[in-house]
Short mmCIF file of C-alpha atoms in Angstrom, two decimals:
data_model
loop_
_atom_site.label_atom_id
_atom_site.label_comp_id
_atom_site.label_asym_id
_atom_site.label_seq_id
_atom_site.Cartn_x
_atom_site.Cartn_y
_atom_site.Cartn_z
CA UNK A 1436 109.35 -15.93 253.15
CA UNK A 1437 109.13 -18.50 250.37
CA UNK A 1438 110.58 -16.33 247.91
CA UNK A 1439 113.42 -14.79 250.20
CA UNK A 1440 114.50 -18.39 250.90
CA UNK A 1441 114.78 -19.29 247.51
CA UNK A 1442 116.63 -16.26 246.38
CA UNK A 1443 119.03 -17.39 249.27
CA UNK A 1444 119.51 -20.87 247.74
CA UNK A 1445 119.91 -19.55 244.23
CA UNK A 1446 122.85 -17.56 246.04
CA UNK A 1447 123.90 -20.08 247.60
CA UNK A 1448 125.26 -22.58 244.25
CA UNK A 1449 127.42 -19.70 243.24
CA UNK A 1450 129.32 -20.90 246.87
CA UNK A 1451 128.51 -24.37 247.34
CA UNK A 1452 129.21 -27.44 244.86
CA UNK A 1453 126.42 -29.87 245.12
CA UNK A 1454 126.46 -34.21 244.93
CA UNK A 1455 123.82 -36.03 242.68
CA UNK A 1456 121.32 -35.70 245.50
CA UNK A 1457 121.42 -31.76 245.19
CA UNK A 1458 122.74 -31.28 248.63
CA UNK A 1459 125.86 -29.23 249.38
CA UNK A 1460 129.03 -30.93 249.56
CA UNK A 1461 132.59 -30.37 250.26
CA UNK A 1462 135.14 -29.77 247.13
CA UNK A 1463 137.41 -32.40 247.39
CA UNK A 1464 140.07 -30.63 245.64
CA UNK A 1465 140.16 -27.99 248.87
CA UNK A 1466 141.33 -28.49 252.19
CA UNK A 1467 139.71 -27.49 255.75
CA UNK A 1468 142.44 -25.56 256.22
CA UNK A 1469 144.20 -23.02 254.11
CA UNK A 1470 143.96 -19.48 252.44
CA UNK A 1471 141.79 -18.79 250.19
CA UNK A 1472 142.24 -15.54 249.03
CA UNK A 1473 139.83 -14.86 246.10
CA UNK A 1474 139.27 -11.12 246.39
CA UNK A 1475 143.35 -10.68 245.66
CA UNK A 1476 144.00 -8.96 248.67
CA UNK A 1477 147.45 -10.33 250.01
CA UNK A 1478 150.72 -10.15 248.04
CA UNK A 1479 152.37 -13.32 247.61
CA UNK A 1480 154.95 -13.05 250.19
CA UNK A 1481 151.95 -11.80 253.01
CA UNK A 1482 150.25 -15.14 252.09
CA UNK A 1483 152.84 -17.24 252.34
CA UNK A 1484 154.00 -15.83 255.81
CA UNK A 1485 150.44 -16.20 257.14
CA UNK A 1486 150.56 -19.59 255.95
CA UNK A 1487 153.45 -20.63 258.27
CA UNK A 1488 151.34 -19.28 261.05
CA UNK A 1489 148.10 -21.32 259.86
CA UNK A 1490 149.66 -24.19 259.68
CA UNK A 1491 151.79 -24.16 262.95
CA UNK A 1492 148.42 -23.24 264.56
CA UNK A 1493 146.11 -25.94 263.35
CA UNK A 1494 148.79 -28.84 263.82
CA UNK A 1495 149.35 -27.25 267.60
CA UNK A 1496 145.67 -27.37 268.23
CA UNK A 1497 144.51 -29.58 265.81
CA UNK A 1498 142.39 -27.50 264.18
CA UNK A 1499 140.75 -26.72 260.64
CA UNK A 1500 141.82 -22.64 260.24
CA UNK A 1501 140.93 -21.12 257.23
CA UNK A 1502 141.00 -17.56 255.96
CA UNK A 1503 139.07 -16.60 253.03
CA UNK A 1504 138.11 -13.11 251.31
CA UNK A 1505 135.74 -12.21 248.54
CA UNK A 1506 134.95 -9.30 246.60
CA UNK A 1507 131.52 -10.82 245.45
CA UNK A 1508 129.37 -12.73 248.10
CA UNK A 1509 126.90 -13.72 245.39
CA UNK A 1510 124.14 -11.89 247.38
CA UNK A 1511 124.98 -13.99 250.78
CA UNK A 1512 125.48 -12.03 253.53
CA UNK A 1513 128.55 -12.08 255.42
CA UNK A 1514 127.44 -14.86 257.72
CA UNK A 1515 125.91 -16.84 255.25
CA UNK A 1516 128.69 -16.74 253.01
CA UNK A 1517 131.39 -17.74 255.35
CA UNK A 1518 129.14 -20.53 256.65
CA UNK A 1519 128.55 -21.98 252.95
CA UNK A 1520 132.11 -21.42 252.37
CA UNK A 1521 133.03 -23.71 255.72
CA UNK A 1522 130.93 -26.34 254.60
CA UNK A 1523 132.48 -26.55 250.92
CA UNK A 1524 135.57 -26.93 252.35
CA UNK A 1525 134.84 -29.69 254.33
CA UNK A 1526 135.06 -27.38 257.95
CA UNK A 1527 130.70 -28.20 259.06
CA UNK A 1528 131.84 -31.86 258.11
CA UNK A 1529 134.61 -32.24 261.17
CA UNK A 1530 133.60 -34.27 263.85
CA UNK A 1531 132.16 -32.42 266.77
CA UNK A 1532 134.80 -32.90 269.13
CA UNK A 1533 137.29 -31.61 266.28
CA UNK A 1534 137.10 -27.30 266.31
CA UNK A 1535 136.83 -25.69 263.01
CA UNK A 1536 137.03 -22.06 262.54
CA UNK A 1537 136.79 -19.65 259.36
CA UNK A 1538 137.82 -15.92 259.42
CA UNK A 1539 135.92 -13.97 256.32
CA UNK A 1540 136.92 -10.72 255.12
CA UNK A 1541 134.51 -9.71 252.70
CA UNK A 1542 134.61 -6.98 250.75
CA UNK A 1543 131.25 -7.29 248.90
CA UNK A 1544 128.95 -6.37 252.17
CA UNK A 1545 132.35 -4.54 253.73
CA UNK A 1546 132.56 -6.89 256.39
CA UNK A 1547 134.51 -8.97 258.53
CA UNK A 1548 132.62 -12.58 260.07
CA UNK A 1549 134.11 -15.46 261.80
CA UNK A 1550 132.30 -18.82 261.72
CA UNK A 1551 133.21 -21.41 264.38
CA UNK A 1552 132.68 -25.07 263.77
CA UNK A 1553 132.37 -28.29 266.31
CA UNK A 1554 134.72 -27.68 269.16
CA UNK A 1555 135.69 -24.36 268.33
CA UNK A 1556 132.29 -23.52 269.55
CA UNK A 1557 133.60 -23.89 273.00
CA UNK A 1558 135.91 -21.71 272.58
CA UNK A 1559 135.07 -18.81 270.66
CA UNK A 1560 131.57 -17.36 272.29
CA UNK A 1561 130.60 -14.03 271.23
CA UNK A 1562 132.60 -11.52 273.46
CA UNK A 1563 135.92 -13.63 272.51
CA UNK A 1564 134.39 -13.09 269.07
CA UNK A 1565 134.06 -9.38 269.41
CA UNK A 1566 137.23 -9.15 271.12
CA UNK A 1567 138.92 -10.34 268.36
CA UNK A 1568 137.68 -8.22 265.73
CA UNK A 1569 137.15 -5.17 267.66
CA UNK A 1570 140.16 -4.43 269.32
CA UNK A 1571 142.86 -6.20 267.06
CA UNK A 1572 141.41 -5.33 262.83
CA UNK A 1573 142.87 -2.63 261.21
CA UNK A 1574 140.20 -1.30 258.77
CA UNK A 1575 142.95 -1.20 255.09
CA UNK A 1576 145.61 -3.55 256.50
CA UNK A 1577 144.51 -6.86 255.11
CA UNK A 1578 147.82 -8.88 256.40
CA UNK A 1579 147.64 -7.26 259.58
CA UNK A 1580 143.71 -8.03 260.01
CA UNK A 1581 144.37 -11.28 259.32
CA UNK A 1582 147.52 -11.62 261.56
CA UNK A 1583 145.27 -10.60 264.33
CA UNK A 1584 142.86 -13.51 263.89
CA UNK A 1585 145.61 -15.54 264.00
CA UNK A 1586 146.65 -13.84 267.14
CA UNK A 1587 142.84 -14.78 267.84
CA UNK A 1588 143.26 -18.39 267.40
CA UNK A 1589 146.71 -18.34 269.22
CA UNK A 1590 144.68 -16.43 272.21
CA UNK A 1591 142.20 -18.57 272.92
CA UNK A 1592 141.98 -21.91 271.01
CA UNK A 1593 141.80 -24.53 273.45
CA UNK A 1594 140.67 -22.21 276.37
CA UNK A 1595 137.13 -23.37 277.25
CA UNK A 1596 134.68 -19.53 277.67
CA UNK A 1597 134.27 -20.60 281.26
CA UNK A 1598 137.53 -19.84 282.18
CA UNK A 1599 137.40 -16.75 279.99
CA UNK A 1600 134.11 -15.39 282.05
CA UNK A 1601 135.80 -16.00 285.37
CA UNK A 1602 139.02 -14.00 284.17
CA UNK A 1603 136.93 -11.38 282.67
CA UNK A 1604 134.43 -11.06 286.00
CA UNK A 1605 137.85 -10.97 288.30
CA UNK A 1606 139.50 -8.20 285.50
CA UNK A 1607 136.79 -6.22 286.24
CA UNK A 1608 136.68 -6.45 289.99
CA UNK A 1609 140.49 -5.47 290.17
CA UNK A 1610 139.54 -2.22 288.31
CA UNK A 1611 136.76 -1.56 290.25
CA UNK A 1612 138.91 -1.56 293.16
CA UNK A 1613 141.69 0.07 291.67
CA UNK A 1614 138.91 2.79 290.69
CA UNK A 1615 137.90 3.16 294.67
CA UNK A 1616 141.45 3.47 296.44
CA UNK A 1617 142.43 5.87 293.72
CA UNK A 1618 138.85 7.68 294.21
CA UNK A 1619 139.44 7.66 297.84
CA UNK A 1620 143.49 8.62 297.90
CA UNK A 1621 142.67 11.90 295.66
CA UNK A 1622 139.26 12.17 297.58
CA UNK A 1623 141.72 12.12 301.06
CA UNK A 1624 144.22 14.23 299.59
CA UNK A 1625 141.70 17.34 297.95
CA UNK A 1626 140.26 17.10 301.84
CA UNK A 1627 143.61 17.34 303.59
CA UNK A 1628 145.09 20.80 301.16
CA UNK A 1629 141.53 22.35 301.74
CA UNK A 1630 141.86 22.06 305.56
CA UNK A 1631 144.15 24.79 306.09
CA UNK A 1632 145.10 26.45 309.96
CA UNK A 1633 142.76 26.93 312.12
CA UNK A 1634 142.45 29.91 313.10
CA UNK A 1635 139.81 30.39 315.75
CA UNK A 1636 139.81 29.30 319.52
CA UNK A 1637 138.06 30.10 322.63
CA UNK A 1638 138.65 33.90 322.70
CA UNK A 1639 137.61 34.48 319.09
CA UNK A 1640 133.65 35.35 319.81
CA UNK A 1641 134.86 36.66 323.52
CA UNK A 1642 134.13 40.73 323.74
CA UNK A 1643 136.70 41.83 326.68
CA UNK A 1644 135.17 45.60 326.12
CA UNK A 1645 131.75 43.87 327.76
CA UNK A 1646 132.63 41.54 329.66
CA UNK A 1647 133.50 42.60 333.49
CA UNK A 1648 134.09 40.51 336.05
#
């Protein structure tokens, strides 16, 4: 609606710095890449080792990598937020062919959100997405949740989702195999211990008492 949208906006400026012309623009004093860790959540020596690793990622893969957190989104929802915060940094403004990528924790709406910018697009669909935060984020460790984004970035920056989807359809096919010959080994071997001696022949049902010949 008319008024949601302009509640959003009015959140929004507590994010975004504008120009003259009222539209959003990046804060010069910032760079695309970089911690920015405004909810306090790292120590001084955890930002300053996930730093090294920032950096050495987004000159290997020339990349804008930035990790922010926030304790107050200014009514933004995660996405929103980490999208507003990409484009004040400069991140939306990369050229397309140049990947851009923005790992949120935010501890207003208790959530975690990764934006992905030109390129990066490519690279990061939503399974890789999930991937990352569901199976590497510790919920309390804030240097380790953010060491496994990095991981994240490390994993797949660079790798195009197409290859991902043919690695991921032929992971599953070698389970589902695996699955069958182990099926059909303990299906072969429950079979074989159940078959016992046998232990009738052709004199079993014969009655010699009435039988005369």
């Amino acid at each position: 609606t008319a008024e949601t949208a302009g509640e959003t906006v009015s959140a929004a400026e507590t994010v975004l710095t504008a120009n003259q012309d009222g539209e959003a623009a990046a804060d010069a004093s910032m760079s695309a890449s970089g911690i920015y860790d405004e909810a306090d959540l790292l120590s001084a020596d955890e930002e300053a080792s996930l730093l090294t690793k920032l950096e050495k990622y987004s000159e290997r893969y020339s990349a804008d990598i930035a990790i922010v957190t926030t304790d107050d989104a200014g009514g933004l929802s995660a996405q929103a937020y980490a999208d507003a915060y990409a484009e004040k940094i400069g991140q939306s403004m990369s050229r397309d062919e140049y990947p851009g990528i923005l790992f949120l924790i935010d501890m207003d709406n208790r959530q975690i959100y990764m934006a992905t910018q030109g390129q990066a697009m490519n690279y990061y669909d939503d399974y890789r997405i999930n991937k990352v935060l569901d199976n590497y984020i510790t919920d309390g460790d804030y240097k380790g949740t953010c060491d496994a984004f990095l991981k994240g970035v490390r994993d797949y920056m660079g790798r195009s989702t197409d290859r991902s989807a043919r690695m991921d359809a032929f992971g599953v096919l070698l389970r589902l195999i695996i699955a069958i010959v182990i099926g059909a080994v303990v299906t072969f071997a429950m079979v074989f211990r159940r078959g016992g001696r046998v232990t009738t022949n052709s004199r079993t049902y014969f009655d010699a008492s009435g039988s005369h010949l």
